[in-house]
CSV table of C-alpha atoms and ligand atoms in Angstrom, one decimal:
chain,number,residue,atom,x,y,z
A,1,MET,CA,38.1,31.9,121.3
A,2,SER,CA,41.1,33.0,119.1
A,3,LEU,CA,41.6,31.3,115.8
A,4,THR,CA,45.0,30.1,114.4
A,5,LEU,CA,45.6,30.8,111.0
A,6,SER,CA,45.7,27.5,109.5
A,7,ASP,CA,44.1,28.1,106.2
A,8,THR,CA,45.4,30.3,103.3
A,9,ALA,CA,42.3,32.4,103.2
A,10,ALA,CA,42.4,33.5,106.8
A,11,ALA,CA,46.2,34.2,106.5
A,12,GLU,CA,45.6,36.4,103.6
A,13,LEU,CA,43.1,38.2,105.6
A,14,VAL,CA,45.9,39.4,107.9
A,15,THR,CA,48.9,39.6,105.5
A,16,GLY,CA,46.9,41.2,102.8
A,17,SER,CA,48.8,39.1,100.2
A,18,VAL,CA,46.1,37.7,98.0
A,19,TYR,CA,45.8,36.0,94.7
A,20,PRO,CA,45.2,37.5,92.1
A,21,SER,CA,47.0,40.8,92.7
A,22,THR,CA,45.1,43.6,93.9
A,23,ALA,CA,48.0,45.9,93.4
A,24,ARG,CA,46.4,48.4,90.9
A,25,ILE,CA,43.1,48.5,92.9
A,26,ASP,CA,45.2,49.3,96.0
A,27,ALA,CA,46.9,52.1,94.3
A,28,PHE,CA,43.8,53.6,92.9
A,29,LEU,CA,42.2,53.4,96.4
A,30,ALA,CA,45.2,54.9,98.1
A,31,GLU,CA,45.1,57.8,95.5
A,32,ASN,CA,41.4,58.3,96.1
A,33,PRO,CA,41.0,58.1,99.9
A,34,GLN,CA,37.9,60.2,99.8
A,35,LEU,CA,35.9,57.7,97.8
A,36,PRO,CA,32.6,57.2,99.4
A,37,THR,CA,32.1,53.4,100.5
A,38,PRO,CA,30.9,51.1,99.6
A,39,VAL,CA,32.7,51.1,96.2
A,40,LEU,CA,33.5,48.5,93.7
A,41,VAL,CA,36.9,48.7,91.8
A,42,VAL,CA,37.5,46.5,88.8
A,43,ASP,CA,41.0,46.0,87.3
A,44,LEU,CA,40.3,45.5,83.5
A,45,ASP,CA,43.8,44.0,83.1
A,46,ILE,CA,42.7,41.1,85.3
A,47,VAL,CA,39.5,40.6,82.9
A,48,ARG,CA,41.9,40.7,79.9
A,49,GLU,CA,44.2,38.2,81.5
A,50,ARG,CA,41.3,35.7,82.3
A,51,TYR,CA,39.9,36.0,78.8
A,52,LEU,CA,43.4,35.1,77.2
A,53,ARG,CA,44.0,32.4,79.8
A,54,LEU,CA,40.7,30.7,79.2
A,55,ARG,CA,41.3,30.8,75.5
A,56,ARG,CA,44.6,28.8,75.9
A,57,ALA,CA,43.1,26.6,78.7
A,58,LEU,CA,40.1,25.5,76.5
A,59,PRO,CA,41.0,26.4,72.9
A,60,SER,CA,38.4,24.2,71.3
A,61,ALA,CA,35.5,26.3,72.7
A,62,GLU,CA,34.2,29.7,71.5
A,63,VAL,CA,33.8,32.0,74.5
A,64,PHE,CA,30.4,33.6,75.1
A,65,TYR,CA,30.8,36.0,78.1
A,66,ALA,CA,27.7,36.0,80.3
A,67,VAL,CA,26.9,39.5,80.3
A,68,LYS,CA,24.7,39.3,83.3
A,69,ALA,CA,27.9,38.8,85.5
A,70,ASN,CA,28.9,42.4,84.9
A,71,PRO,CA,27.3,44.3,82.2
A,72,ASP,CA,29.4,47.4,82.4
A,73,ALA,CA,30.2,48.8,78.9
A,74,ALA,CA,33.9,48.8,79.9
A,75,VAL,CA,34.0,45.0,80.5
A,76,VAL,CA,31.6,44.1,77.5
A,77,GLY,CA,33.7,46.5,75.2
A,78,LEU,CA,37.0,45.1,76.3
A,79,LEU,CA,35.9,41.5,75.9
A,80,ALA,CA,34.3,42.3,72.4
A,81,GLY,CA,37.7,43.8,71.4
A,82,LEU,CA,39.5,40.6,72.5
A,83,GLY,CA,37.1,38.6,70.3
A,84,SER,CA,34.6,37.2,72.7
A,85,ASN,CA,31.1,36.4,72.0
A,86,PHE,CA,28.1,37.0,74.4
A,87,ASP,CA,25.5,35.2,76.4
A,88,VAL,CA,22.5,37.5,76.8
A,89,ALA,CA,19.6,37.1,79.1
A,90,SER,CA,17.1,39.8,77.7
A,91,LEU,CA,16.6,42.3,75.1
A,92,GLY,CA,18.2,44.9,77.5
A,93,GLU,CA,21.5,42.9,77.2
A,94,ILE,CA,21.0,42.5,73.5
A,95,ASP,CA,20.7,46.3,73.0
A,96,LEU,CA,23.6,46.9,75.2
A,97,CYS,CA,25.8,44.6,73.1
A,98,LEU,CA,24.5,46.0,69.8
A,99,GLY,CA,24.9,49.5,71.1
A,100,LEU,CA,28.6,48.7,71.5
A,101,GLY,CA,28.9,47.7,67.8
A,102,ILE,CA,28.9,43.9,68.6
A,103,ALA,CA,27.3,42.1,65.6
A,104,PRO,CA,24.2,40.1,66.6
A,105,ASP,CA,25.6,36.8,65.3
A,106,ARG,CA,27.9,37.1,68.3
A,107,LEU,CA,25.2,36.9,70.6
A,108,SER,CA,23.3,33.8,72.2
A,109,TYR,CA,20.0,34.3,73.8
A,110,GLY,CA,20.7,32.0,76.6
A,111,ASN,CA,17.6,32.6,78.9
A,112,THR,CA,15.1,29.8,78.7
A,113,VAL,CA,12.3,32.2,79.8
A,114,LYS,CA,11.4,34.7,77.2
A,115,LYS,CA,8.4,36.6,76.2
A,116,GLU,CA,7.4,35.6,72.7
A,117,ALA,CA,7.6,39.3,71.7
A,118,ASP,CA,11.3,39.4,73.0
A,119,VAL,CA,12.1,36.3,70.8
A,120,ALA,CA,10.8,38.1,67.8
A,121,ALA,CA,12.4,41.4,68.6
A,122,ALA,CA,15.8,39.5,69.1
A,123,TYR,CA,15.5,37.7,65.7
A,124,ALA,CA,14.7,41.0,64.0
A,125,ARG,CA,17.8,42.5,65.5
A,126,GLY,CA,19.7,39.4,63.9
A,127,VAL,CA,20.1,37.1,66.9
A,128,ARG,CA,20.1,33.5,65.7
A,129,ILE,CA,20.9,31.3,68.8
A,130,PHE,CA,18.2,30.7,71.4
A,131,ALA,CA,18.2,28.4,74.4
A,132,VAL,CA,14.9,26.6,75.5
A,133,ASP,CA,14.1,23.9,78.1
A,134,SER,CA,10.5,23.2,77.3
A,135,ALA,CA,8.3,22.4,74.4
A,136,VAL,CA,6.2,25.7,75.1
A,137,GLU,CA,9.4,27.8,74.8
A,138,LEU,CA,10.5,25.9,71.6
A,139,ALA,CA,7.2,26.6,70.0
A,140,LYS,CA,8.0,30.3,70.5
A,141,ILE,CA,11.3,29.9,68.6
A,142,VAL,CA,9.7,27.8,65.9
A,143,ARG,CA,7.2,30.6,65.3
A,144,GLN,CA,9.4,33.7,65.6
A,145,ALA,CA,13.0,32.6,64.9
A,146,PRO,CA,12.9,30.3,61.8
A,147,GLY,CA,16.3,28.8,60.8
A,148,SER,CA,17.8,29.6,64.1
A,149,THR,CA,20.0,27.4,66.3
A,150,VAL,CA,18.2,26.2,69.2
A,151,THR,CA,20.2,25.0,72.3
A,152,VAL,CA,18.0,22.6,74.5
A,153,ARG,CA,19.1,22.9,78.0
A,154,LEU,CA,19.7,19.7,80.1
A,155,ALA,CA,18.9,19.8,83.8
A,156,SER,CA,21.9,19.8,86.1
A,157,ASP,CA,21.8,18.8,89.9
A,158,GLY,CA,24.4,21.5,90.5
A,159,ASP,CA,26.2,19.2,92.8
A,160,GLY,CA,29.8,20.6,93.7
A,161,ALA,CA,28.6,24.3,92.9
A,162,ASP,CA,28.4,27.1,95.6
A,163,TRP,CA,25.4,28.7,93.4
A,164,PRO,CA,23.7,25.8,91.8
A,165,LEU,CA,21.5,26.6,89.1
A,166,SER,CA,19.4,23.6,89.4
A,167,ARG,CA,15.5,23.3,89.7
A,168,LYS,CA,14.5,26.3,88.0
A,169,PHE,CA,16.3,25.2,84.6
A,170,GLY,CA,16.8,22.4,82.4
A,171,ALA,CA,14.8,19.4,81.1
A,172,SER,CA,15.4,15.5,81.5
A,173,THR,CA,17.3,13.7,78.9
A,174,ASP,CA,14.2,12.3,77.4
A,175,GLU,CA,12.6,15.7,77.2
A,176,VAL,CA,15.4,17.2,75.7
A,177,ALA,CA,15.3,14.4,73.1
A,178,GLU,CA,11.7,15.2,72.3
A,179,GLN,CA,12.4,18.8,71.9
A,180,LEU,CA,15.4,18.3,69.7
A,181,LEU,CA,13.4,16.0,67.4
A,182,ALA,CA,10.6,18.6,67.4
A,183,ALA,CA,13.2,21.4,66.5
A,184,ALA,CA,14.6,19.2,63.8
A,185,GLU,CA,11.2,18.7,62.3
A,186,ALA,CA,10.8,22.5,62.4
A,187,GLY,CA,14.0,22.9,60.4
A,188,LEU,CA,16.0,24.5,63.3
A,189,ASP,CA,19.7,23.9,63.7
A,190,LEU,CA,20.3,21.7,66.9
A,191,GLY,CA,22.5,22.2,70.0
A,192,VAL,CA,22.3,21.0,73.6
A,193,SER,CA,23.3,23.3,76.5
A,194,PHE,CA,23.7,22.7,80.2
A,195,HIS,CA,25.1,24.7,83.2
A,196,VAL,CA,26.8,22.7,86.0
A,197,GLY,CA,26.2,25.4,88.5
A,198,SER,CA,28.0,28.5,89.3
A,199,GLN,CA,31.2,28.5,91.3
A,200,GLN,CA,31.6,25.0,90.5
A,201,ARG,CA,34.4,23.4,92.5
A,202,ASP,CA,34.6,20.0,90.8
A,203,PRO,CA,36.4,20.2,87.3
A,204,ARG,CA,34.8,16.8,86.6
A,205,ALA,CA,31.2,18.2,86.8
A,206,TRP,CA,31.0,18.5,83.1
A,207,GLU,CA,31.6,14.6,82.7
A,208,ALA,CA,27.9,13.6,83.3
A,209,PRO,CA,26.2,16.1,81.1
A,210,LEU,CA,28.6,15.5,78.2
A,211,CYS,CA,27.8,11.8,78.5
A,212,ALA,CA,24.1,12.7,78.1
A,213,VAL,CA,24.9,14.9,75.2
A,214,ALA,CA,26.8,12.0,73.4
A,215,ALA,CA,23.5,9.9,73.9
A,216,LEU,CA,21.5,12.6,72.5
A,217,SER,CA,23.8,13.1,69.5
A,218,ASP,CA,23.6,9.3,68.7
A,219,LEU,CA,19.9,9.2,69.1
A,220,LEU,CA,19.6,12.2,66.6
A,221,ALA,CA,21.9,10.5,64.2
A,222,ALA,CA,19.9,7.4,64.3
A,223,ARG,CA,16.8,9.5,63.3
A,224,GLY,CA,18.8,11.1,60.5
A,225,HIS,CA,19.5,14.3,62.2
A,226,ARG,CA,22.7,15.9,63.3
A,227,LEU,CA,23.6,17.7,66.6
A,228,SER,CA,25.6,20.7,65.6
A,229,ALA,CA,26.5,22.5,68.8
A,230,VAL,CA,27.0,21.9,72.5
A,231,ASN,CA,27.1,24.7,75.0
A,232,LEU,CA,29.2,23.9,78.1
A,233,GLY,CA,27.6,26.9,80.2
A,234,GLY,CA,29.3,28.7,82.8
A,235,GLY,CA,30.5,27.5,86.2
A,236,LEU,CA,34.2,28.2,86.1
A,237,PRO,CA,35.0,29.6,89.5
A,238,SER,CA,36.5,32.8,91.0
A,239,THR,CA,38.8,32.7,94.0
A,240,HIS,CA,36.7,32.6,97.1
A,241,PHE,CA,37.1,31.5,100.6
A,242,HIS,CA,37.0,27.7,99.6
A,243,SER,CA,39.8,27.0,97.4
A,244,THR,CA,39.4,25.9,93.7
A,245,GLY,CA,41.7,24.6,91.1
A,246,PRO,CA,43.1,26.9,88.3
A,247,VAL,CA,41.3,27.2,85.2
A,248,GLU,CA,43.9,25.1,83.3
A,249,VAL,CA,42.7,22.1,85.5
A,250,TYR,CA,39.1,22.7,84.3
A,251,GLY,CA,40.3,23.0,80.7
A,252,VAL,CA,42.0,19.7,80.8
A,253,ALA,CA,39.0,17.9,82.6
A,254,ILE,CA,36.4,19.4,80.2
A,255,ASP,CA,38.6,18.5,77.0
A,256,ALA,CA,39.1,15.0,78.4
A,257,ALA,CA,35.3,14.6,78.8
A,258,LEU,CA,34.7,15.9,75.3
A,259,GLU,CA,37.0,13.5,74.0
A,260,ALA,CA,35.9,10.5,76.1
A,261,TYR,CA,32.2,11.0,75.2
A,262,LEU,CA,32.1,12.7,71.8
A,263,GLY,CA,35.5,11.5,70.4
A,264,THR,CA,38.3,13.8,69.0
A,265,ASP,CA,36.6,14.6,65.8
A,266,HIS,CA,33.2,15.5,67.0
A,267,GLY,CA,32.8,18.4,64.7
A,268,LEU,CA,30.4,20.2,67.1
A,269,ARG,CA,30.5,23.9,67.6
A,270,THR,CA,31.5,24.1,71.2
A,271,MET,CA,30.6,27.1,73.3
A,272,VAL,CA,31.4,28.0,76.8
A,273,GLU,CA,29.7,30.9,78.9
A,274,PRO,CA,31.8,32.1,81.7
A,275,GLY,CA,30.7,35.0,83.8
A,276,ARG,CA,32.1,34.8,87.3
A,277,TYR,CA,35.6,33.5,86.0
A,278,LEU,CA,36.1,36.4,83.6
A,279,VAL,CA,35.1,39.2,86.0
A,280,GLY,CA,35.0,38.1,89.6
A,281,ASP,CA,38.7,38.1,90.6
A,282,ALA,CA,39.0,41.6,88.8
A,283,GLY,CA,36.9,43.3,91.5
A,284,LEU,CA,37.2,44.4,95.0
A,285,ILE,CA,34.6,46.1,97.1
A,286,ARG,CA,35.7,48.4,99.9
A,287,SER,CA,33.4,48.7,102.7
A,288,GLU,CA,33.3,50.5,106.0
A,289,VAL,CA,32.4,48.9,109.5
A,290,VAL,CA,29.4,50.9,110.7
A,291,LEU,CA,29.0,49.1,114.0
A,292,SER,CA,30.9,46.3,115.7
A,293,THR,CA,29.4,45.1,119.0
A,294,PRO,CA,28.9,42.0,121.2
A,295,LYS,CA,25.3,40.9,121.2
A,296,GLN,CA,24.0,39.6,124.5
A,297,THR,CA,21.0,38.2,122.9
A,298,ASP,CA,23.3,36.1,120.8
A,299,GLY,CA,25.3,34.7,123.5
A,300,GLY,CA,27.7,37.6,123.5
A,301,ARG,CA,28.9,36.9,119.8
A,302,ARG,CA,30.5,39.8,118.1
A,303,TRP,CA,28.4,41.3,115.1
A,304,VAL,CA,30.1,43.4,112.7
A,305,TYR,CA,27.8,45.6,110.6
A,306,LEU,CA,29.2,46.8,107.2
A,307,ASP,CA,27.9,49.5,105.0
A,308,ILE,CA,27.4,46.9,102.3
A,309,GLY,CA,25.0,43.8,102.6
A,310,MET,CA,22.5,41.7,100.8
A,311,PHE,CA,20.5,44.7,99.3
A,312,ASN,CA,23.4,46.7,97.9
A,313,GLY,CA,25.6,44.1,96.1
A,314,LEU,CA,26.0,40.9,98.1
A,315,VAL,CA,23.0,38.9,97.3
A,316,GLU,CA,25.1,35.9,96.7
A,317,THR,CA,25.8,35.5,100.4
A,318,GLN,CA,22.1,34.3,100.6
A,319,GLU,CA,22.1,31.2,102.7
A,320,GLU,CA,26.0,31.9,102.9
A,321,ALA,CA,26.4,30.3,99.4
A,322,ILE,CA,29.2,32.5,98.3
A,323,ARG,CA,31.9,33.1,100.9
A,324,TYR,CA,34.1,36.1,99.9
A,325,ARG,CA,37.5,36.4,101.0
A,326,MET,CA,37.9,39.5,103.3
A,327,ARG,CA,40.7,41.6,104.2
A,328,CYS,CA,40.9,44.3,106.7
A,329,PRO,CA,43.7,46.8,106.0
A,330,GLY,CA,45.5,48.3,109.0
A,331,THR,CA,44.6,45.6,111.4
A,332,ARG,CA,46.9,43.1,113.2
A,333,GLY,CA,44.8,40.4,114.4
A,334,PRO,CA,44.5,37.9,116.0
A,335,LEU,CA,41.3,36.6,114.3
A,336,GLU,CA,38.0,36.0,116.0
A,337,PRO,CA,34.9,34.8,114.4
A,338,ALA,CA,32.2,37.5,113.9
A,339,VAL,CA,28.7,37.5,112.5
A,340,VAL,CA,28.8,39.8,109.5
A,341,ALA,CA,25.8,41.8,108.6
A,342,GLY,CA,24.8,44.5,106.2
A,343,PRO,CA,23.4,48.0,107.2
A,344,THR,CA,19.7,47.9,106.3
A,345,CYS,CA,16.6,47.5,108.6
A,346,ASP,CA,16.0,44.0,107.4
A,347,SER,CA,16.8,40.9,109.3
A,348,LEU,CA,17.5,39.1,106.0
A,349,ASP,CA,20.5,41.5,105.8
A,350,VAL,CA,23.0,39.2,107.4
A,351,LEU,CA,26.0,37.7,105.4
A,352,TYR,CA,27.7,35.1,107.5
A,353,GLU,CA,26.0,34.0,110.8
A,354,ARG,CA,25.8,30.2,110.5
A,355,GLU,CA,29.5,30.3,109.8
A,356,PRO,CA,30.8,33.3,111.3
A,357,TYR,CA,33.7,34.9,109.5
A,358,PRO,CA,37.2,35.1,111.2
A,359,LEU,CA,37.9,38.9,111.5
A,360,PRO,CA,40.7,40.7,113.4
A,361,VAL,CA,39.9,41.6,117.0
A,362,ASP,CA,41.2,45.1,116.5
A,363,LEU,CA,38.8,45.9,113.6
A,364,GLN,CA,37.2,49.2,114.5
A,365,VAL,CA,34.2,51.1,113.7
A,366,GLY,CA,35.1,53.3,110.7
A,367,GLY,CA,37.7,50.7,109.6
A,368,HIS,CA,37.6,49.1,106.2
A,369,VAL,CA,36.7,45.6,105.1
A,370,ASP,CA,37.8,44.9,101.6
A,371,LEU,CA,35.6,42.0,99.9
A,372,LEU,CA,37.9,40.3,97.3
A,373,SER,CA,36.8,38.8,93.9
A,374,THR,CA,33.6,40.7,94.0
A,375,GLY,CA,33.6,41.9,90.3
A,376,ALA,CA,30.8,39.6,89.3
A,377,TYR,CA,27.2,39.5,90.3
A,378,THR,CA,27.3,42.5,92.5
A,379,THR,CA,26.6,45.8,90.9
A,380,THR,CA,23.3,44.7,89.0
A,381,TYR,CA,22.1,42.8,92.0
A,382,SER,CA,22.3,46.0,94.1
A,383,SER,CA,18.9,47.4,94.9
A,384,VAL,CA,17.8,50.8,93.6
A,385,TRP,CA,17.4,52.6,96.9
A,386,PHE,CA,16.4,50.1,99.7
A,387,ASN,CA,16.3,52.0,102.9
A,388,GLY,CA,17.7,55.1,101.3
A,389,PHE,CA,21.1,53.4,100.3
A,390,GLU,CA,22.5,54.3,96.9
A,391,PRO,CA,23.1,51.4,94.4
A,392,LEU,CA,26.8,50.1,94.6
A,393,GLN,CA,29.1,52.5,92.9
A,394,ALA,CA,31.8,51.2,90.7
A,395,HIS,CA,35.1,52.3,89.0
A,396,TYR,CA,36.9,50.5,86.0
A,397,LEU,CA,40.6,50.8,85.8
A,398,PRO,CA,41.4,50.7,82.1
A,399,VAL,CA,43.7,48.2,80.5
A,400,SER,CA,47.4,49.3,81.0
A,401,ASP,CA,48.3,49.2,77.4
B,1,PLP,C1,22.6,30.6,80.8
B,1,PLP,C2,23.9,30.8,81.7
B,1,PLP,N1,25.1,30.9,81.1
B,1,PLP,C3,26.1,31.3,81.8
B,1,PLP,C4,26.1,31.9,83.1
B,1,PLP,C5,27.2,32.2,83.8
B,1,PLP,O1,27.6,31.4,84.8
B,1,PLP,P1,29.0,31.6,85.6
B,1,PLP,O2,28.9,32.9,86.1
B,1,PLP,O3,28.9,30.6,86.7
B,1,PLP,O4,30.1,31.3,84.8
B,1,PLP,C6,24.8,31.9,83.7
B,1,PLP,C7,24.7,32.4,85.1
B,1,PLP,O5,23.7,32.5,85.7
B,1,PLP,C8,23.6,31.5,82.9
B,1,PLP,O6,22.4,31.6,83.5
């Protein structure tokens, strides 16, 4: 069966004309044809552009870059220079930031699962914002981080997100209320956080949690306490196969929800924690086709095996959640669906099977497949040496002025 190129993503696959521009990355790859694949190349001009654009789209919020998305010093250092703050998940990320000269008051320890010793160590280093979603975790903050701001995390259903962060995190509104009241009694400064799920396709996803934040703020006020911060979490999307609106649309929707539920003069410190949005589109992974073959045991379907897969950078294809855009330089098409898999001896290492991916029929073994918008959640997800494959290598193209 041949596909017709009805959707933009598929058309881009053949024309190579993608948004955002990969021009600098393409030039780098052309100048370095011997670079072993798979390789990630990140254009820091795009990271900078994204940061500045987000500041314009959502000026009321302080940006806390989620370091976990891509903790390379080139990215963190660039964002620090632009004025970003940082959401950190561990002592390792805290020390990374401090090592780059970032002051501890620009860090928020956003992981709701922390060893008590790590809370104490973070506090000793000067960190003063901590997230929790349980009374047990709150007790650690009360004991080890007096006077800090605690952001109690509301649960989210993750609806509308390609990578929902539901189930594991967050508490019900009632539990959040209890924890806030306990935190107030302990003399902590009070905040509420939530995360609407990563790669959130619905700009209105912030409405329901902000409605809950307003109710919590009222409840605290009725008890003589004041909510001082709201953390809007991450969720702003990269440009993947399924289209999403521009960040400006998210900015308008979030601002409207803030105003609708909390009023124009809410006076809350407003934080946003983008990861994927800031670095995803800045990266491209070049991979090589190791094998391409019809599989009789699978009804004759074509299987394309790349030198990158689930274990060396593409964990987010798990359950086909994140569907990257792909481009196959030097091919002409037409496109036919193929099952796409990684190189390891593990049957989990299949990227797109339930929904096979449209790839050019003339894609050959040894040819390249470029995975677009892969600057986030790839390098650090790459395993150390599974099956003897090296961790994903990365190059960072410095900002151009
Ligand atoms: C607490 C927290 N904040 C922010 C982020 C970043 O989310 P995103 O990459 O969707 O912007 C994450 C991602 O896991 C997170 O756990």
